[in-house]
Structure formats: structure tokens, C-alpha cells
Amino acid sequence: MKQKTLLTKDFQKIIKKQRRFNSKDVNVLLSKLKTSVVEKDVEDAWREFFTTCFVKNKTDANDDFTISSPENVDGLIMSDNIVFALKLLLEFKKDTNLNKVYDRARITAQCIHYMRLLSDNDRIRPNVICGADQSKAFVLYAPNFYDYLKHNYNWKCRPSDAYRQDPQLMKDLITDRNLSVWVYEFDYRKPKQAYINLQELIDEIDKLAQTNGNQYQVKVTDANITGMFSEFKRIVFNNPDEVTARESVTIFMKLLIGDNTDYYLHPNKFNVLHLPNGKEISVDAIALKAFFKHFNRQLKPKEQDRLLSIADRLIEDETRRRKGDFWTPTIWANEADKLLQDAFGKDYKENSIVWDCAAGTKNLTRDFVYSDLYSSTIYQSEVDLGEKYNPEAKESFQYDFLNDDIDLNPESNGEKWKLPKTLFIALKEAAKTNKRVIFYTNPPYGTANNLKKYGTSKSNIAQSKINAYMKKNDYGSAAQQLYAQFFVRVIKIVNDFHLKNVGIGFFTNARFFAGGNYWQKFNNKFFSKFKFIKGTMLNAGEFSDTSNTWPIVFATYKYQVGGGGRRTCYRQSFIRTKKVCLGRRKR
């Protein structure tokens, strides 16, 4: 009886372009892997397949590949083609689970020992590593592991015993983010998918070898990360318009540091990347897999933090300006902390509830520790990006400060509030115990009437529920200003929860201190509740991607039970105490 082929004729018709192998080659490989008994069987099956792909089937007249086994490696495929200088080191196992980092590290440790033995001959130093067993395979960019060759490991042991006799090497590899890679699966029961996965495996090897280590900077730094992100967007997203700026930055950062928990290629959908909450986007899977392997992702925790801290810089200028979001430099976060200490005591971080209600990726708070910190931002992707910062925070959550819970009364609708229950209860308790609550943030500065860089109106960005509340309560023209809306939302929370010990520390445009008809009604109401304590003025150019032609202030205010005082006194006091002149140059 004629053996049934694993690939149907209908599927064979779908294959429009045969490159390095065909359906028969796949059938042979899957059959041999399925019936393998010992490790040598797995090695023979894979070696035959790779020999077919690279040595027998030429896709280019200039291809001149050879396969050999120097130092008893399972296979070393090489080409002297200058354009395609492949040096592929192969290592095969049986009965491993390559989905586990330990087994990927086991194979990589053996390959590193082989590279050490081959290191005297630069001509045969591998630039791509492929490890496989009877059902899975993975690919690595070998230059990311060259540094291991310089370390003092147990180089006297046999490469095949490295996973047992070189424990320090195994320990280092298990924590190496360069091993956080996607694993190709080859299930003989799903021959169509196996064919696709094998094609992707070979394509990725091609892409990794073609650059030959010269096109990319191997070490990830804050100097090249912007270029990396730009290239990532260009080659990975099939439909860039379907991905928001914040999503694209979050995807890039998560994959860069090897966080594949919620961000991974769908195992059953071709060219689909899975995101949190089940969202899926179209990507070039091969380009995505190959892209990050060109960069050394073995980053120390401080290096990861530094790269994540500049994530906001990667958000496109036009989106940042439209939304009014600005990245807060560390120097001004430090200055703000000093002013908060002056206003509310050096121990304010230990004895106050601190709520950063426009936290973004926590630029303001991440370098400090708080006893009672709450961080919220309108974008869930920013919550995800900042999840490693301020681990001591009571809550880090998505919350629209200008719209959520505006119409609710904490006395009668406590269960309906979107505000986390812990913060809701903390505010209720603060009213009873007189514990200080500090609203500390860098709110957006946009207005409904401002013009963007290219002259288009920012219509509707100020049309929040607080905007309607301000109009109803006669706050005047300032209702159009987003940062004024943040002030008023604070006042509403103070009133709703009956708080009496409250402080504010906001970065804002300095315009409202100048008064005038535009701000008169707002100032009369705000300064009847809050007293200016201390502040500083700086050039807006100090912030990321903002003009240097207007001033920003960071100012602290204290709630005055029973009323504040005359507004003009606070404005004059602020001007007298300013520390930074408007003309200060951008750092």
C-alpha cells in the first residue's frame, strides 16, 4: 500500500515558490523525526534536511555552501559568498523541551564551547546558531554570545557535558534575554503548519546571515534605541495605522527586554502578534524574529530601566503634541521633589497619600520610594510600560482623571466608582484622620483652541466632563485649558471626600499666574481654596519635544480650610521666589 503523503496535493498547489526545499523534503524530515529512537536519528534527519536546503538546492548561482563537522559539531554550514556569508552552527538533541529556557541554554552552552574550540580560526566563527530536537527548533544570532568566549568558564570539559560541568555558564545563559526567542514547532500531525514553520526557520537564518554583523549595532544603548525603534516600525508592522503610538512603543520595549508573556506571535495564525486582552495585529513575523536577534539584549536591570525611562521620547511628536503629553526630565523631577519637601516636609513621601494622576510611565516618581503612592494614567499601555517602577505603589492603574467618576458621589455610589477600592477607602479615611493627600503630576497642557505644529486645530481634546462641570460652575474661559481642568478635578475630589489636609504639586503653563480676563474667574475660585507655597519657573524647552518660547512652572499649593487669600499676593510671591529664569538654556 502506497504511503500517504503528509502534505496534501491541494496544499502543494498553494506553494507558489519553492526555495530551498519542497513538500517531499518536509515529508521525509517529519517521518524520520517521528520514528527517531536515539539522538543520532534526530541528528541525521535534520542534517539531511539542512544539507538539502543549503548544499543541494541552490537558489542563487553564487551560492557555494559546504557542510562539515569540525571539532565533532553536529554540523557547520558555510559559504564564502561575500554578500551571504553564512556560517551556521547546528546542534541537535532528542527528548528536550525547547519551550523551556533551560533546554535552550543547554544547547547554547554546548555551542559556545564549540565556538571556543573554533575561535582560533575566524574564518569559521559561526554567525548563526540553530538548535533542534525531534519536534522543535530555535535560531540565535551568534555574535550576541561572543562575549562569553572571553569569560573564565570551565573550558576543559567536553562541549556535550557543558550543561552539567559548566554550571556558571548555564546560570548566565538562563538569565540571558537573548535566549528569549520564539520556538518553531514541527508537528507531523499538522504538516501544513510544519511546512510554513520550516520555511520561516530557513528565512530567518537567511536574514540573520545576510547582515553579517555589519548592518546593526550589537549593543543596545540609549544612543541607538531611537534608530532601532524607527527601523522596527518600518519593517515589522504590516499596517502601521492600526497601531497607536503608545502601543507601538510598548510592543517594541516589551519585546526588546524579552517580556513575551502577553506579547507573542500567535502559534496558529500566520503573521499575527498577540497583545494583552486578546488584541491581535498584523506583523511581518520573520522580520520581527530576526530583528531583535541582531541586538544584544543581555541588559542589566539598571540598563533596562534606563531604556524604559526614555520610552516617551519614542512616541511620535505629532501624537504627543495632539494629546498634550510631555516627558518630564529627571533633573526637574528631582527639583520638584525638593520643592515638595520644602512645602510639605522632608518626610512627605512617608506620611502622605501621594497621587500622580497623569503618571505616564512614572517619570516623576520612579527614582523615589513612597509609603502611600497611587499612580494613574489615561493609557493602559503606559501602565504596562511603567510597571517595573515604584513597585511599592499601592495601585498603578488606568484612569481618566477628567472623565471617570465625575458624576458619582462617594457617599451614595461608592461601589460604582472606577477608582480602585484601596484609593477610594484611603481618601475616605484621610478625611477622618486628617492625613495629608498630595496631588502631584505633570498634567497635559493642550487647549481646544491651540494650533498644532502643522496648523490643524486640537478640537475636542478639552471636551471632558470636567470641562462641562467648569462651564456649569462659572470657571470662565479657563475651562478650555486641560491643566486648569486638573486643578478643578482636585477641588471636586476635595469637596466630594471632605478632605481638609491637601497639597498640590503641578507642572503647568505659567500663563494663569499673569491673570487677566481669561483667568480671572478660575483664579478667584482656585485661590480661594488653595494658597501658593513655593515654586520654580523654567523654559519649556527643558521638556522633550516642546518649544523653548514659553515658560513652565512647577508650583506647590496648600488647601486652606475656610478660604485662602487674595490671588495677586500669591502671584507676586511666586515671582519673588522663582529659581530659574525664562531664558535658561535647554539642557
PDB file of C-alpha atoms in Angstrom, residues 337-556:
ATOM      1  CA  ASP A 337      10.807  66.638  44.923  1.00  0.00           C
ATOM      2  CA  LYS A 338      12.930  69.264  46.703  1.00  0.00           C
ATOM      3  CA  LEU A 339      10.125  71.824  46.445  1.00  0.00           C
ATOM      4  CA  LEU A 340       7.592  69.317  47.753  1.00  0.00           C
ATOM      5  CA  GLN A 341       9.886  68.693  50.722  1.00  0.00           C
ATOM      6  CA  ASP A 342      10.111  72.442  51.345  1.00  0.00           C
ATOM      7  CA  ALA A 343       6.344  72.824  51.141  1.00  0.00           C
ATOM      8  CA  PHE A 344       5.146  69.716  52.997  1.00  0.00           C
ATOM      9  CA  GLY A 345       8.144  68.477  54.990  1.00  0.00           C
ATOM     10  CA  LYS A 346      11.144  66.306  54.196  1.00  0.00           C
ATOM     11  CA  ASP A 347       9.159  63.232  55.193  1.00  0.00           C
ATOM     12  CA  TYR A 348       6.156  63.924  52.942  1.00  0.00           C
ATOM     13  CA  LYS A 349       6.832  60.690  50.989  1.00  0.00           C
ATOM     14  CA  GLU A 350       6.481  58.705  54.218  1.00  0.00           C
ATOM     15  CA  ASN A 351       3.436  60.360  55.792  1.00  0.00           C
ATOM     16  CA  SER A 352       1.262  61.470  52.854  1.00  0.00           C
ATOM     17  CA  ILE A 353      -1.006  59.849  50.320  1.00  0.00           C
ATOM     18  CA  VAL A 354       0.616  60.828  47.002  1.00  0.00           C
ATOM     19  CA  TRP A 355      -1.476  60.511  43.839  1.00  0.00           C
ATOM     20  CA  ASP A 356       0.213  61.073  40.470  1.00  0.00           C
ATOM     21  CA  CYS A 357      -2.954  61.372  38.419  1.00  0.00           C
ATOM     22  CA  ALA A 358      -1.254  61.789  34.995  1.00  0.00           C
ATOM     23  CA  ALA A 359       1.663  59.454  35.659  1.00  0.00           C
ATOM     24  CA  GLY A 360       2.500  58.314  32.132  1.00  0.00           C
ATOM     25  CA  THR A 361       5.489  55.999  32.586  1.00  0.00           C
ATOM     26  CA  LYS A 362       6.181  57.367  36.106  1.00  0.00           C
ATOM     27  CA  ASN A 363       8.960  59.799  35.215  1.00  0.00           C
ATOM     28  CA  LEU A 364       8.136  61.906  38.277  1.00  0.00           C
ATOM     29  CA  THR A 365       8.157  59.195  40.919  1.00  0.00           C
ATOM     30  CA  ARG A 366      10.279  56.279  39.683  1.00  0.00           C
ATOM     31  CA  ASP A 367      13.535  57.456  41.342  1.00  0.00           C
ATOM     32  CA  PHE A 368      11.934  57.743  44.793  1.00  0.00           C
ATOM     33  CA  VAL A 369      10.149  55.481  47.279  1.00  0.00           C
ATOM     34  CA  TYR A 370       6.749  56.346  48.749  1.00  0.00           C
ATOM     35  CA  SER A 371       4.820  54.800  51.599  1.00  0.00           C
ATOM     36  CA  ASP A 372       1.398  55.518  50.139  1.00  0.00           C
ATOM     37  CA  LEU A 373       1.682  56.085  46.367  1.00  0.00           C
ATOM     38  CA  TYR A 374      -1.038  55.817  43.731  1.00  0.00           C
ATOM     39  CA  SER A 375      -0.203  56.203  40.025  1.00  0.00           C
ATOM     40  CA  SER A 376      -2.806  56.567  37.303  1.00  0.00           C
ATOM     41  CA  THR A 377      -2.742  57.434  33.611  1.00  0.00           C
ATOM     42  CA  ILE A 378      -5.291  57.524  30.821  1.00  0.00           C
ATOM     43  CA  TYR A 379      -3.443  54.941  28.705  1.00  0.00           C
ATOM     44  CA  GLN A 380      -3.189  51.267  29.669  1.00  0.00           C
ATOM     45  CA  SER A 381      -0.053  50.921  27.516  1.00  0.00           C
ATOM     46  CA  GLU A 382       1.681  53.491  29.739  1.00  0.00           C
ATOM     47  CA  VAL A 383       0.662  51.499  32.813  1.00  0.00           C
ATOM     48  CA  ASP A 384       2.299  48.473  31.166  1.00  0.00           C
ATOM     49  CA  LEU A 385       5.473  50.377  30.298  1.00  0.00           C
ATOM     50  CA  GLY A 386       5.861  51.713  33.832  1.00  0.00           C
ATOM     51  CA  GLU A 387       5.014  48.502  35.656  1.00  0.00           C
ATOM     52  CA  LYS A 388       8.606  47.977  36.865  1.00  0.00           C
ATOM     53  CA  TYR A 389       8.794  51.382  38.511  1.00  0.00           C
ATOM     54  CA  ASN A 390       7.649  52.170  42.058  1.00  0.00           C
ATOM     55  CA  PRO A 391       6.864  48.552  42.936  1.00  0.00           C
ATOM     56  CA  GLU A 392       5.935  49.816  46.405  1.00  0.00           C
ATOM     57  CA  ALA A 393       2.946  51.738  44.998  1.00  0.00           C
ATOM     58  CA  LYS A 394      -0.402  50.773  46.462  1.00  0.00           C
ATOM     59  CA  GLU A 395      -2.019  50.927  42.996  1.00  0.00           C
ATOM     60  CA  SER A 396      -0.881  51.645  39.407  1.00  0.00           C
ATOM     61  CA  PHE A 397      -3.969  51.831  37.246  1.00  0.00           C
ATOM     62  CA  GLN A 398      -5.628  53.161  34.113  1.00  0.00           C
ATOM     63  CA  TYR A 399      -7.904  56.090  34.949  1.00  0.00           C
ATOM     64  CA  ASP A 400      -9.242  59.067  33.023  1.00  0.00           C
ATOM     65  CA  PHE A 401      -8.865  61.781  35.653  1.00  0.00           C
ATOM     66  CA  LEU A 402     -11.047  64.273  33.762  1.00  0.00           C
ATOM     67  CA  ASN A 403     -13.913  61.910  32.951  1.00  0.00           C
ATOM     68  CA  ASP A 404     -14.090  58.852  35.208  1.00  0.00           C
ATOM     69  CA  ASP A 405     -16.407  59.013  38.251  1.00  0.00           C
ATOM     70  CA  ILE A 406     -17.193  62.718  37.709  1.00  0.00           C
ATOM     71  CA  ASP A 407     -20.937  62.252  38.163  1.00  0.00           C
ATOM     72  CA  LEU A 408     -20.687  59.949  41.179  1.00  0.00           C
ATOM     73  CA  ASN A 409     -20.986  60.820  44.855  1.00  0.00           C
ATOM     74  CA  PRO A 410     -18.714  58.858  47.200  1.00  0.00           C
ATOM     75  CA  GLU A 411     -21.383  58.913  49.894  1.00  0.00           C
ATOM     76  CA  SER A 412     -24.031  57.090  47.868  1.00  0.00           C
ATOM     77  CA  ASN A 413     -22.227  55.457  44.913  1.00  0.00           C
ATOM     78  CA  GLY A 414     -19.028  54.064  46.354  1.00  0.00           C
ATOM     79  CA  GLU A 415     -19.399  50.654  44.717  1.00  0.00           C
ATOM     80  CA  LYS A 416     -19.833  52.175  41.253  1.00  0.00           C
ATOM     81  CA  TRP A 417     -16.603  54.149  41.227  1.00  0.00           C
ATOM     82  CA  LYS A 418     -13.914  53.132  38.761  1.00  0.00           C
ATOM     83  CA  LEU A 419     -11.340  54.406  41.261  1.00  0.00           C
ATOM     84  CA  PRO A 420      -9.572  51.415  42.874  1.00  0.00           C
ATOM     85  CA  LYS A 421     -11.210  50.456  46.114  1.00  0.00           C
ATOM     86  CA  THR A 422      -7.935  50.867  48.025  1.00  0.00           C
ATOM     87  CA  LEU A 423      -7.631  54.526  46.979  1.00  0.00           C
ATOM     88  CA  PHE A 424     -11.332  55.160  47.496  1.00  0.00           C
ATOM     89  CA  ILE A 425     -11.081  53.891  51.083  1.00  0.00           C
ATOM     90  CA  ALA A 426      -7.791  55.748  51.643  1.00  0.00           C
ATOM     91  CA  LEU A 427      -9.417  59.057  50.679  1.00  0.00           C
ATOM     92  CA  LYS A 428     -12.388  58.365  52.957  1.00  0.00           C
ATOM     93  CA  GLU A 429     -10.054  57.545  55.833  1.00  0.00           C
ATOM     94  CA  ALA A 430      -7.898  60.617  55.154  1.00  0.00           C
ATOM     95  CA  ALA A 431     -10.944  62.799  55.723  1.00  0.00           C
ATOM     96  CA  LYS A 432     -11.394  61.210  59.166  1.00  0.00           C
ATOM     97  CA  THR A 433      -7.756  61.114  60.254  1.00  0.00           C
ATOM     98  CA  ASN A 434      -6.651  64.359  58.585  1.00  0.00           C
ATOM     99  CA  LYS A 435      -3.864  62.529  56.733  1.00  0.00           C
ATOM    100  CA  ARG A 436      -2.362  64.700  54.019  1.00  0.00           C
ATOM    101  CA  VAL A 437      -3.225  63.947  50.389  1.00  0.00           C
ATOM    102  CA  ILE A 438      -0.864  65.353  47.737  1.00  0.00           C
ATOM    103  CA  PHE A 439      -1.835  65.514  44.081  1.00  0.00           C
ATOM    104  CA  TYR A 440       1.496  65.504  42.277  1.00  0.00           C
ATOM    105  CA  THR A 441       1.699  65.353  38.483  1.00  0.00           C
ATOM    106  CA  ASN A 442       2.640  66.884  35.156  1.00  0.00           C
ATOM    107  CA  PRO A 443      -0.791  67.324  33.524  1.00  0.00           C
ATOM    108  CA  PRO A 444      -1.306  67.857  29.778  1.00  0.00           C
ATOM    109  CA  TYR A 445      -1.197  71.467  28.582  1.00  0.00           C
ATOM    110  CA  GLY A 446      -3.389  71.408  25.472  1.00  0.00           C
ATOM    111  CA  THR A 447      -6.382  73.666  24.811  1.00  0.00           C
ATOM    112  CA  ALA A 448      -9.294  73.318  22.437  1.00  0.00           C
ATOM    113  CA  ASN A 449      -8.174  76.442  20.576  1.00  0.00           C
ATOM    114  CA  ASN A 450      -4.420  75.861  20.244  1.00  0.00           C
ATOM    115  CA  LEU A 451      -2.927  75.124  16.858  1.00  0.00           C
ATOM    116  CA  LYS A 452      -0.759  72.112  16.291  1.00  0.00           C
ATOM    117  CA  LYS A 453       2.598  72.178  14.581  1.00  0.00           C
ATOM    118  CA  TYR A 454       1.001  71.935  11.165  1.00  0.00           C
ATOM    119  CA  GLY A 455      -1.819  74.370  11.868  1.00  0.00           C
ATOM    120  CA  THR A 456      -4.676  71.950  12.489  1.00  0.00           C
ATOM    121  CA  SER A 457      -6.910  72.565  15.474  1.00  0.00           C
ATOM    122  CA  LYS A 458      -6.811  70.398  18.587  1.00  0.00           C
ATOM    123  CA  SER A 459     -10.582  70.301  18.606  1.00  0.00           C
ATOM    124  CA  ASN A 460     -12.369  68.250  21.267  1.00  0.00           C
ATOM    125  CA  ILE A 461      -9.308  67.444  23.404  1.00  0.00           C
ATOM    126  CA  ALA A 462     -10.660  69.681  26.178  1.00  0.00           C
ATOM    127  CA  GLN A 463     -14.255  68.426  25.891  1.00  0.00           C
ATOM    128  CA  SER A 464     -14.193  66.391  29.076  1.00  0.00           C
ATOM    129  CA  LYS A 465     -16.808  66.001  31.780  1.00  0.00           C
ATOM    130  CA  ILE A 466     -14.789  68.363  33.960  1.00  0.00           C
ATOM    131  CA  ASN A 467     -14.930  70.888  31.130  1.00  0.00           C
ATOM    132  CA  ALA A 468     -18.726  70.710  31.276  1.00  0.00           C
ATOM    133  CA  TYR A 469     -18.583  70.922  35.079  1.00  0.00           C
ATOM    134  CA  MET A 470     -16.421  74.063  34.892  1.00  0.00           C
ATOM    135  CA  LYS A 471     -18.777  75.731  32.431  1.00  0.00           C
ATOM    136  CA  LYS A 472     -21.732  74.918  34.650  1.00  0.00           C
ATOM    137  CA  ASN A 473     -19.943  76.333  37.706  1.00  0.00           C
ATOM    138  CA  ASP A 474     -18.740  79.542  36.011  1.00  0.00           C
ATOM    139  CA  TYR A 475     -14.982  78.971  35.761  1.00  0.00           C
ATOM    140  CA  GLY A 476     -14.868  81.142  32.656  1.00  0.00           C
ATOM    141  CA  SER A 477     -12.602  80.693  29.630  1.00  0.00           C
ATOM    142  CA  ALA A 478     -10.089  78.626  31.612  1.00  0.00           C
ATOM    143  CA  ALA A 479     -12.455  75.663  31.182  1.00  0.00           C
ATOM    144  CA  GLN A 480     -10.723  75.112  27.813  1.00  0.00           C
ATOM    145  CA  GLN A 481      -7.331  74.529  29.451  1.00  0.00           C
ATOM    146  CA  LEU A 482      -6.523  70.898  30.278  1.00  0.00           C
ATOM    147  CA  TYR A 483      -4.246  71.710  33.209  1.00  0.00           C
ATOM    148  CA  ALA A 484      -6.935  74.008  34.652  1.00  0.00           C
ATOM    149  CA  GLN A 485      -9.313  71.067  34.437  1.00  0.00           C
ATOM    150  CA  PHE A 486      -6.872  69.010  36.524  1.00  0.00           C
ATOM    151  CA  PHE A 487      -6.890  71.706  39.219  1.00  0.00           C
ATOM    152  CA  VAL A 488     -10.695  71.759  39.258  1.00  0.00           C
ATOM    153  CA  ARG A 489     -10.930  67.963  39.420  1.00  0.00           C
ATOM    154  CA  VAL A 490      -8.729  68.120  42.512  1.00  0.00           C
ATOM    155  CA  ILE A 491     -11.064  70.710  44.039  1.00  0.00           C
ATOM    156  CA  LYS A 492     -14.028  68.457  43.274  1.00  0.00           C
ATOM    157  CA  ILE A 493     -12.350  65.452  44.918  1.00  0.00           C
ATOM    158  CA  VAL A 494     -11.547  67.595  47.973  1.00  0.00           C
ATOM    159  CA  ASN A 495     -15.205  68.617  48.203  1.00  0.00           C
ATOM    160  CA  ASP A 496     -16.617  65.160  47.445  1.00  0.00           C
ATOM    161  CA  PHE A 497     -14.489  63.384  50.044  1.00  0.00           C
ATOM    162  CA  HIS A 498     -14.479  66.263  52.558  1.00  0.00           C
ATOM    163  CA  LEU A 499     -10.689  66.394  52.639  1.00  0.00           C
ATOM    164  CA  LYS A 500      -9.050  69.095  54.742  1.00  0.00           C
ATOM    165  CA  ASN A 501      -5.308  68.389  54.536  1.00  0.00           C
ATOM    166  CA  VAL A 502      -4.433  68.600  50.852  1.00  0.00           C
ATOM    167  CA  GLY A 503      -1.434  69.675  48.819  1.00  0.00           C
ATOM    168  CA  ILE A 504      -0.870  70.114  45.091  1.00  0.00           C
ATOM    169  CA  GLY A 505       2.382  69.959  43.130  1.00  0.00           C
ATOM    170  CA  PHE A 506       1.776  70.578  39.408  1.00  0.00           C
ATOM    171  CA  PHE A 507       3.886  71.397  36.376  1.00  0.00           C
ATOM    172  CA  THR A 508       1.801  73.874  34.384  1.00  0.00           C
ATOM    173  CA  ASN A 509       1.943  76.650  31.870  1.00  0.00           C
ATOM    174  CA  ALA A 510       2.755  79.881  33.725  1.00  0.00           C
ATOM    175  CA  ARG A 511       0.025  81.835  31.982  1.00  0.00           C
ATOM    176  CA  PHE A 512      -2.628  81.658  34.690  1.00  0.00           C
ATOM    177  CA  PHE A 513      -0.317  83.436  37.173  1.00  0.00           C
ATOM    178  CA  ALA A 514      -0.454  86.511  34.944  1.00  0.00           C
ATOM    179  CA  GLY A 515      -4.220  86.784  35.480  1.00  0.00           C
ATOM    180  CA  GLY A 516      -6.273  88.796  33.004  1.00  0.00           C
ATOM    181  CA  ASN A 517      -9.869  88.310  31.945  1.00  0.00           C
ATOM    182  CA  TYR A 518      -9.209  84.802  30.600  1.00  0.00           C
ATOM    183  CA  TRP A 519      -8.136  83.519  34.063  1.00  0.00           C
ATOM    184  CA  GLN A 520      -9.994  85.837  36.425  1.00  0.00           C
ATOM    185  CA  LYS A 521     -12.915  83.556  37.271  1.00  0.00           C
ATOM    186  CA  PHE A 522     -10.694  80.484  37.595  1.00  0.00           C
ATOM    187  CA  ASN A 523      -8.154  82.271  39.780  1.00  0.00           C
ATOM    188  CA  ASN A 524     -10.815  83.692  42.060  1.00  0.00           C
ATOM    189  CA  LYS A 525     -12.187  80.211  42.689  1.00  0.00           C
ATOM    190  CA  PHE A 526      -8.906  78.304  42.833  1.00  0.00           C
ATOM    191  CA  PHE A 527      -7.029  80.733  45.088  1.00  0.00           C
ATOM    192  CA  SER A 528      -9.999  80.950  47.414  1.00  0.00           C
ATOM    193  CA  LYS A 529      -9.323  77.260  48.128  1.00  0.00           C
ATOM    194  CA  PHE A 530      -5.558  76.890  47.757  1.00  0.00           C
ATOM    195  CA  LYS A 531      -2.623  79.015  48.824  1.00  0.00           C
ATOM    196  CA  PHE A 532       0.565  79.155  46.769  1.00  0.00           C
ATOM    197  CA  ILE A 533       3.537  77.912  48.833  1.00  0.00           C
ATOM    198  CA  LYS A 534       6.634  77.672  46.686  1.00  0.00           C
ATOM    199  CA  GLY A 535       7.641  77.111  43.087  1.00  0.00           C
ATOM    200  CA  THR A 536      10.130  77.465  40.269  1.00  0.00           C
ATOM    201  CA  MET A 537       9.981  78.620  36.675  1.00  0.00           C
ATOM    202  CA  LEU A 538      11.771  77.001  33.733  1.00  0.00           C
ATOM    203  CA  ASN A 539      11.975  77.236  29.990  1.00  0.00           C
ATOM    204  CA  ALA A 540       9.559  74.855  28.232  1.00  0.00           C
ATOM    205  CA  GLY A 541      12.450  73.768  26.036  1.00  0.00           C
ATOM    206  CA  GLU A 542      13.717  71.789  29.043  1.00  0.00           C
ATOM    207  CA  PHE A 543      10.958  69.277  28.282  1.00  0.00           C
ATOM    208  CA  SER A 544      11.046  66.729  25.499  1.00  0.00           C
ATOM    209  CA  ASP A 545       9.830  67.935  22.078  1.00  0.00           C
ATOM    210  CA  THR A 546       8.424  71.267  23.229  1.00  0.00           C
ATOM    211  CA  SER A 547       9.005  74.825  22.150  1.00  0.00           C
ATOM    212  CA  ASN A 548      11.528  76.954  24.078  1.00  0.00           C
ATOM    213  CA  THR A 549       9.492  80.137  23.641  1.00  0.00           C
ATOM    214  CA  TRP A 550       7.207  79.848  26.669  1.00  0.00           C
ATOM    215  CA  PRO A 551       7.608  79.221  30.416  1.00  0.00           C
ATOM    216  CA  ILE A 552       6.569  76.278  32.560  1.00  0.00           C
ATOM    217  CA  VAL A 553       6.225  76.444  36.324  1.00  0.00           C
ATOM    218  CA  PHE A 554       6.322  73.813  38.989  1.00  0.00           C
ATOM    219  CA  ALA A 555       4.408  75.140  41.947  1.00  0.00           C
ATOM    220  CA  THR A 556       3.121  73.797  45.237  1.00  0.00           C
TER     221      THR A 556
END
